[in-house]
Amino acid sequence: MAATVGRICGARLLKNYGLVGPQVCQLSTNAQGWTKSRKLLLSTLGVIGGGAGALLFALEQSVDASGTEAHPYHQPWSHNGLFQALDHASVRRGYEVYKQVCKACHSLQYVAFRNLVNVTHTEAEAKAEAAEVMIKDGPDEEGNYFERPGKLSDYFPSPYPNENAARAANNGAYPPDLSLIVLGRKGGEDYIFSLLTGYTEPPAGVVLREGQNYNPYFPGGAIAMAQVLFDEAAEYSDGTPATASQLAKDVSTFLRWCSEPELDDRRLMTIKAIGIFSTLAAIVYYYKRHKWSTLKSRKLAYKPVSKK
């Protein structure tokens, strides 16, 4: 131990303040002991670091502002709050929009039918949804592949057998998988909602190639996907009026759930953790006051010994 303290003192990480008696090495964290050049160096490094951080933030904002695409408006989603849950009725309607409109081109390769259970559908309903699709399985005992009705353990099948087939069916454009699209796009569900409802005529001077459409929220403005959401483009099982904005809102909520299926569970766990740790903190604080009260309130008195 003495050797270790000696090495630390020799490295000038500790400063010696002992004047008489045993010398004690203490951490030299007091700025009064610093030299003028050291203070100047640290001040310069602090100013440079703060300036570099401010410059990076300003550049990031300027890059966003100088982009050619429009910035999506922030919508008042019901799940925006730290302790707010997803609207499961909206998630179910969004699934119906995906099934009737989006499924023809886009896949959900990371979402399984079992994920729908107790979220948007009952177990029986989820089994019925899975049985409606045919899943390629195999090989069998003879080495042949076959198709069978889907099960809860199956993932949503892709509408195309491979990427080349998808590009051939969409004029060379590859429809992205929607499993993580909300987390993969800046703006999240705000971007998805704005993109689905933001199709307009191209402004003057913008020339689109054949098969392209203009959407100001898409980078570059030219997007291969045509507008697919119109009034009554899908039918809701609960009777909700299927306006274009309602369809876009519901499918955006559904895709947010696809990107984070554990969102509700994580926020519920956060509430539980806050409650548990708050209770533990109160108990620990009370225990600390109880144990240390006698030490902090004690009084030391000197009583000289009688010389009788």
Short mmCIF file of C-alpha atoms in Angstrom, two decimals:
data_model
loop_
_atom_site.label_atom_id
_atom_site.label_comp_id
_atom_site.label_asym_id
_atom_site.label_seq_id
_atom_site.Cartn_x
_atom_site.Cartn_y
_atom_site.Cartn_z
CA MET A 1 0.00 0.00 0.00
CA ALA A 2 2.79 2.40 0.88
CA ALA A 3 4.56 1.63 -2.39
CA THR A 4 1.40 2.32 -4.37
CA VAL A 5 0.86 5.66 -2.63
CA GLY A 6 4.49 6.51 -3.28
CA ARG A 7 4.19 5.82 -6.99
CA ILE A 8 1.04 7.96 -7.20
CA CYS A 9 2.73 10.82 -5.39
CA GLY A 10 5.76 10.46 -7.61
CA ALA A 11 3.55 10.71 -10.68
CA ARG A 12 2.35 14.08 -9.37
CA LEU A 13 -1.26 12.90 -9.39
CA LEU A 14 -1.42 13.61 -5.69
CA LYS A 15 -0.14 16.67 -3.91
CA ASN A 16 1.55 16.74 -0.54
CA TYR A 17 0.04 19.14 1.96
CA GLY A 18 1.67 17.79 5.13
CA LEU A 19 3.60 20.40 7.11
CA VAL A 20 4.31 18.75 10.40
CA GLY A 21 4.00 15.26 11.69
CA PRO A 22 2.93 12.49 9.32
CA GLN A 23 2.62 13.71 5.76
CA VAL A 24 -0.70 12.94 4.01
CA CYS A 25 -1.11 12.95 0.23
CA GLN A 26 -4.42 14.37 -1.01
CA LEU A 27 -5.92 14.56 -4.47
CA SER A 28 -4.91 17.77 -6.15
CA THR A 29 -8.32 18.79 -7.45
CA ASN A 30 -8.16 22.34 -6.17
CA ALA A 31 -7.74 24.83 -8.99
CA GLN A 32 -5.76 27.13 -6.70
CA GLY A 33 -2.77 24.83 -7.07
CA TRP A 34 -2.76 24.95 -10.87
CA THR A 35 -0.27 26.99 -12.81
CA LYS A 36 -1.34 29.81 -15.09
CA SER A 37 -0.38 27.86 -18.22
CA ARG A 38 -2.42 24.84 -17.09
CA LYS A 39 -5.48 26.99 -16.47
CA LEU A 40 -5.07 28.59 -19.89
CA LEU A 41 -4.72 25.19 -21.57
CA LEU A 42 -7.83 23.74 -19.93
CA SER A 43 -9.84 26.87 -20.67
CA THR A 44 -8.79 26.74 -24.31
CA LEU A 45 -9.71 23.06 -24.58
CA GLY A 46 -13.11 23.76 -23.02
CA VAL A 47 -13.82 26.61 -25.42
CA ILE A 48 -12.72 24.53 -28.42
CA GLY A 49 -14.81 21.54 -27.32
CA GLY A 50 -17.91 23.66 -26.74
CA GLY A 51 -17.44 25.46 -30.04
CA ALA A 52 -17.00 22.19 -31.93
CA GLY A 53 -20.21 20.80 -30.39
CA ALA A 54 -22.15 23.95 -31.27
CA LEU A 55 -20.73 23.88 -34.81
CA LEU A 56 -21.77 20.25 -35.33
CA PHE A 57 -25.27 20.99 -34.07
CA ALA A 58 -25.56 24.02 -36.35
CA LEU A 59 -24.29 22.06 -39.35
CA GLU A 60 -26.77 19.26 -38.70
CA GLN A 61 -29.62 21.75 -38.54
CA SER A 62 -28.44 23.57 -41.66
CA VAL A 63 -28.19 20.31 -43.61
CA ASP A 64 -31.78 19.49 -42.69
CA ALA A 65 -32.93 22.97 -43.61
CA SER A 66 -31.12 22.92 -46.97
CA GLY A 67 -32.62 19.61 -48.10
CA THR A 68 -34.84 19.52 -51.14
CA GLU A 69 -37.59 17.55 -49.39
CA ALA A 70 -40.28 19.03 -47.18
CA HIS A 71 -40.15 18.38 -43.47
CA PRO A 72 -43.07 16.39 -42.03
CA TYR A 73 -45.28 18.02 -39.46
CA HIS A 74 -45.34 16.52 -35.99
CA GLN A 75 -48.71 14.86 -35.46
CA PRO A 76 -50.39 14.49 -32.03
CA TRP A 77 -49.96 10.72 -31.78
CA SER A 78 -51.62 9.08 -28.80
CA HIS A 79 -48.38 7.21 -27.98
CA ASN A 80 -46.08 10.25 -27.95
CA GLY A 81 -45.88 10.59 -24.17
CA LEU A 82 -43.31 8.79 -22.08
CA PHE A 83 -46.05 6.82 -20.33
CA GLN A 84 -48.53 6.64 -23.21
CA ALA A 85 -49.45 3.33 -24.85
CA LEU A 86 -50.25 2.56 -28.45
CA ASP A 87 -53.86 2.78 -29.57
CA HIS A 88 -54.50 -0.92 -30.19
CA ALA A 89 -57.75 -0.23 -32.05
CA SER A 90 -55.75 1.94 -34.44
CA VAL A 91 -53.07 -0.76 -34.71
CA ARG A 92 -55.74 -3.29 -35.71
CA ARG A 93 -57.20 -0.92 -38.31
CA GLY A 94 -53.67 -0.27 -39.58
CA TYR A 95 -53.17 -3.99 -40.03
CA GLU A 96 -56.35 -4.08 -42.11
CA VAL A 97 -54.98 -1.24 -44.27
CA TYR A 98 -51.71 -3.11 -44.73
CA LYS A 99 -53.56 -6.30 -45.60
CA GLN A 100 -55.85 -4.66 -48.15
CA VAL A 101 -53.50 -2.05 -49.67
CA CYS A 102 -49.82 -2.38 -48.76
CA LYS A 103 -49.45 -6.15 -48.73
CA ALA A 104 -49.47 -6.34 -52.53
CA CYS A 105 -46.01 -4.73 -52.73
CA HIS A 106 -44.41 -4.52 -49.29
CA SER A 107 -43.32 -7.29 -46.96
CA LEU A 108 -43.17 -7.60 -43.15
CA GLN A 109 -40.45 -10.20 -42.90
CA TYR A 110 -39.67 -9.57 -39.22
CA VAL A 111 -43.26 -9.75 -37.96
CA ALA A 112 -44.89 -13.11 -37.21
CA PHE A 113 -48.58 -13.88 -36.94
CA ARG A 114 -48.07 -14.81 -33.29
CA ASN A 115 -47.14 -11.17 -32.61
CA LEU A 116 -50.75 -10.21 -33.32
CA VAL A 117 -52.08 -12.29 -30.44
CA ASN A 118 -53.44 -10.15 -27.57
CA VAL A 119 -52.36 -7.00 -29.40
CA THR A 120 -54.74 -6.65 -32.34
CA HIS A 121 -56.36 -10.08 -32.51
CA THR A 122 -57.32 -12.96 -30.29
CA GLU A 123 -55.47 -16.23 -30.70
CA ALA A 124 -58.29 -17.69 -32.78
CA GLU A 125 -58.40 -14.61 -35.02
CA ALA A 126 -54.62 -14.64 -35.48
CA LYS A 127 -54.75 -18.34 -36.46
CA ALA A 128 -57.45 -17.52 -39.00
CA GLU A 129 -55.34 -14.69 -40.42
CA ALA A 130 -52.33 -17.00 -40.72
CA ALA A 131 -54.38 -19.75 -42.39
CA GLU A 132 -55.41 -17.34 -45.18
CA VAL A 133 -51.88 -17.26 -46.61
CA MET A 134 -49.97 -20.10 -48.20
CA ILE A 135 -46.45 -20.67 -46.91
CA LYS A 136 -43.78 -22.42 -48.96
CA ASP A 137 -42.35 -25.23 -46.85
CA GLY A 138 -40.21 -28.31 -47.29
CA PRO A 139 -38.51 -30.27 -48.51
CA ASP A 140 -40.68 -33.30 -47.83
CA GLU A 141 -39.52 -36.92 -47.72
CA GLU A 142 -39.16 -36.91 -51.50
CA GLY A 143 -37.17 -33.66 -51.54
CA ASN A 144 -39.97 -31.51 -52.94
CA TYR A 145 -41.13 -28.15 -51.68
CA PHE A 146 -44.82 -27.65 -51.05
CA GLU A 147 -47.26 -25.01 -49.87
CA ARG A 148 -49.30 -25.22 -46.71
CA PRO A 149 -51.64 -22.89 -44.78
CA GLY A 150 -49.84 -20.52 -42.46
CA LYS A 151 -49.43 -21.04 -38.72
CA LEU A 152 -48.91 -18.62 -35.84
CA SER A 153 -45.17 -19.31 -35.91
CA ASP A 154 -44.87 -18.20 -39.55
CA TYR A 155 -43.72 -14.73 -40.55
CA PHE A 156 -45.61 -12.57 -43.00
CA PRO A 157 -44.66 -13.80 -46.47
CA SER A 158 -43.14 -11.54 -49.08
CA PRO A 159 -45.32 -10.74 -52.11
CA TYR A 160 -42.37 -11.51 -54.40
CA PRO A 161 -40.11 -14.58 -54.52
CA ASN A 162 -36.94 -12.47 -54.73
CA GLU A 163 -35.63 -8.94 -55.26
CA ASN A 164 -35.31 -9.27 -59.04
CA ALA A 165 -38.97 -10.23 -59.33
CA ALA A 166 -39.92 -7.26 -57.16
CA ARG A 167 -37.93 -4.83 -59.32
CA ALA A 168 -39.33 -6.30 -62.52
CA ALA A 169 -42.87 -5.76 -61.26
CA ASN A 170 -42.22 -2.15 -60.17
CA ASN A 171 -40.29 -0.62 -63.10
CA GLY A 172 -36.92 -1.26 -61.46
CA ALA A 173 -37.86 0.07 -58.01
CA TYR A 174 -37.58 -2.24 -55.02
CA PRO A 175 -40.39 -1.84 -52.46
CA PRO A 176 -38.72 -1.75 -49.03
CA ASP A 177 -39.66 -4.05 -46.20
CA LEU A 178 -41.92 -2.23 -43.71
CA SER A 179 -40.97 -4.09 -40.54
CA LEU A 180 -38.56 -1.39 -39.33
CA ILE A 181 -39.48 1.44 -41.69
CA VAL A 182 -40.58 3.80 -38.89
CA LEU A 183 -37.24 3.50 -37.08
CA GLY A 184 -35.32 3.57 -40.35
CA ARG A 185 -36.68 6.92 -41.56
CA LYS A 186 -36.04 10.26 -39.92
CA GLY A 187 -39.31 11.57 -38.58
CA GLY A 188 -40.72 8.10 -37.89
CA GLU A 189 -44.47 7.87 -38.17
CA ASP A 190 -44.69 11.60 -38.96
CA TYR A 191 -42.71 10.93 -42.13
CA ILE A 192 -44.85 7.92 -43.07
CA PHE A 193 -48.09 9.86 -42.58
CA SER A 194 -46.83 12.88 -44.52
CA LEU A 195 -45.51 10.69 -47.34
CA LEU A 196 -48.79 8.81 -47.74
CA THR A 197 -50.89 12.00 -47.77
CA GLY A 198 -48.46 14.39 -49.48
CA TYR A 199 -48.75 13.51 -53.19
CA THR A 200 -49.13 16.62 -55.34
CA GLU A 201 -48.59 17.74 -58.89
CA PRO A 202 -44.91 18.47 -59.66
CA PRO A 203 -44.01 22.16 -59.54
CA ALA A 204 -42.83 24.05 -62.58
CA GLY A 205 -39.39 22.99 -63.72
CA VAL A 206 -39.54 19.50 -62.19
CA VAL A 207 -39.50 16.79 -64.84
CA LEU A 208 -40.45 13.25 -63.85
CA ARG A 209 -39.61 10.13 -65.76
CA GLU A 210 -42.21 7.64 -66.78
CA GLY A 211 -43.58 5.73 -63.80
CA GLN A 212 -42.49 8.36 -61.27
CA ASN A 213 -44.70 10.48 -59.02
CA TYR A 214 -44.02 13.68 -57.16
CA ASN A 215 -44.02 13.74 -53.38
CA PRO A 216 -42.33 16.69 -51.61
CA TYR A 217 -41.62 14.60 -48.50
CA PHE A 218 -39.59 12.01 -50.41
CA PRO A 219 -35.87 12.82 -50.87
CA GLY A 220 -35.50 14.17 -54.38
CA GLY A 221 -39.26 14.47 -54.84
CA ALA A 222 -39.53 11.66 -57.42
CA ILE A 223 -40.96 8.44 -56.00
CA ALA A 224 -41.87 5.26 -57.86
CA MET A 225 -44.78 4.41 -55.57
CA ALA A 226 -48.01 5.98 -56.73
CA GLN A 227 -50.58 7.35 -54.32
CA VAL A 228 -52.41 4.37 -52.88
CA LEU A 229 -54.53 5.84 -50.09
CA PHE A 230 -57.79 7.45 -51.10
CA ASP A 231 -61.13 7.74 -49.41
CA GLU A 232 -62.66 4.27 -49.08
CA ALA A 233 -59.46 2.62 -50.38
CA ALA A 234 -59.87 0.05 -47.59
CA GLU A 235 -62.72 -1.18 -45.44
CA TYR A 236 -62.64 -1.22 -41.64
CA SER A 237 -64.29 -4.05 -39.76
CA ASP A 238 -65.33 -1.71 -36.91
CA GLY A 239 -67.17 0.70 -39.20
CA THR A 240 -64.74 3.63 -38.86
CA PRO A 241 -65.03 6.04 -41.82
CA ALA A 242 -62.16 5.13 -44.14
CA THR A 243 -60.93 8.56 -45.17
CA ALA A 244 -57.48 8.94 -46.67
CA SER A 245 -56.09 10.66 -43.58
CA GLN A 246 -57.62 8.00 -41.30
CA LEU A 247 -56.07 5.23 -43.37
CA ALA A 248 -52.67 6.94 -43.26
CA LYS A 249 -52.92 7.52 -39.52
CA ASP A 250 -53.85 3.92 -38.75
CA VAL A 251 -51.24 2.30 -40.99
CA SER A 252 -48.56 4.64 -39.56
CA THR A 253 -49.52 3.54 -36.05
CA PHE A 254 -49.44 -0.10 -37.15
CA LEU A 255 -45.97 0.31 -38.64
CA ARG A 256 -44.79 1.98 -35.42
CA TRP A 257 -45.96 -1.10 -33.56
CA CYS A 258 -44.16 -3.33 -36.09
CA SER A 259 -40.92 -1.44 -35.48
CA GLU A 260 -41.26 -1.66 -31.68
CA PRO A 261 -43.68 -4.43 -30.67
CA GLU A 262 -42.30 -4.24 -27.13
CA LEU A 263 -43.07 -0.51 -26.75
CA ASP A 264 -46.04 -0.93 -24.40
CA ASP A 265 -44.28 -3.55 -22.28
CA ARG A 266 -41.18 -1.38 -21.98
CA ARG A 267 -43.15 1.65 -20.86
CA LEU A 268 -45.15 -0.43 -18.41
CA MET A 269 -41.90 -1.77 -17.00
CA THR A 270 -40.65 1.82 -16.68
CA ILE A 271 -43.68 2.75 -14.58
CA LYS A 272 -43.16 -0.31 -12.38
CA ALA A 273 -39.45 0.44 -12.00
CA ILE A 274 -40.12 4.06 -11.01
CA GLY A 275 -42.61 2.91 -8.38
CA ILE A 276 -40.32 0.21 -6.97
CA PHE A 277 -37.20 2.37 -6.87
CA SER A 278 -39.10 5.29 -5.34
CA THR A 279 -40.30 3.02 -2.54
CA LEU A 280 -36.80 1.60 -2.05
CA ALA A 281 -35.30 5.09 -1.99
CA ALA A 282 -37.74 6.17 0.74
CA ILE A 283 -36.94 3.05 2.80
CA VAL A 284 -33.18 3.50 2.39
CA TYR A 285 -33.41 7.19 3.31
CA TYR A 286 -35.42 6.40 6.44
CA TYR A 287 -33.03 3.61 7.42
CA LYS A 288 -30.05 5.90 6.92
CA ARG A 289 -31.59 8.61 9.11
CA HIS A 290 -32.49 6.02 11.75
CA LYS A 291 -29.03 4.43 11.89
CA TRP A 292 -27.01 7.66 11.78
CA SER A 293 -29.22 9.82 13.97
CA THR A 294 -27.39 8.78 17.15
CA LEU A 295 -23.99 9.52 15.60
CA LYS A 296 -24.95 12.88 14.13
CA SER A 297 -26.71 14.08 17.28
CA ARG A 298 -24.12 12.96 19.80
CA LYS A 299 -22.20 15.46 21.89
CA LEU A 300 -18.60 14.96 22.89
CA ALA A 301 -17.60 16.41 26.23
CA TYR A 302 -14.15 16.43 27.77
CA LYS A 303 -14.05 15.59 31.44
CA PRO A 304 -10.58 15.83 32.97
CA VAL A 305 -9.58 13.08 35.30
CA SER A 306 -9.31 14.13 38.90
CA LYS A 307 -5.78 14.04 40.31
CA LYS A 308 -6.86 12.97 43.75
#
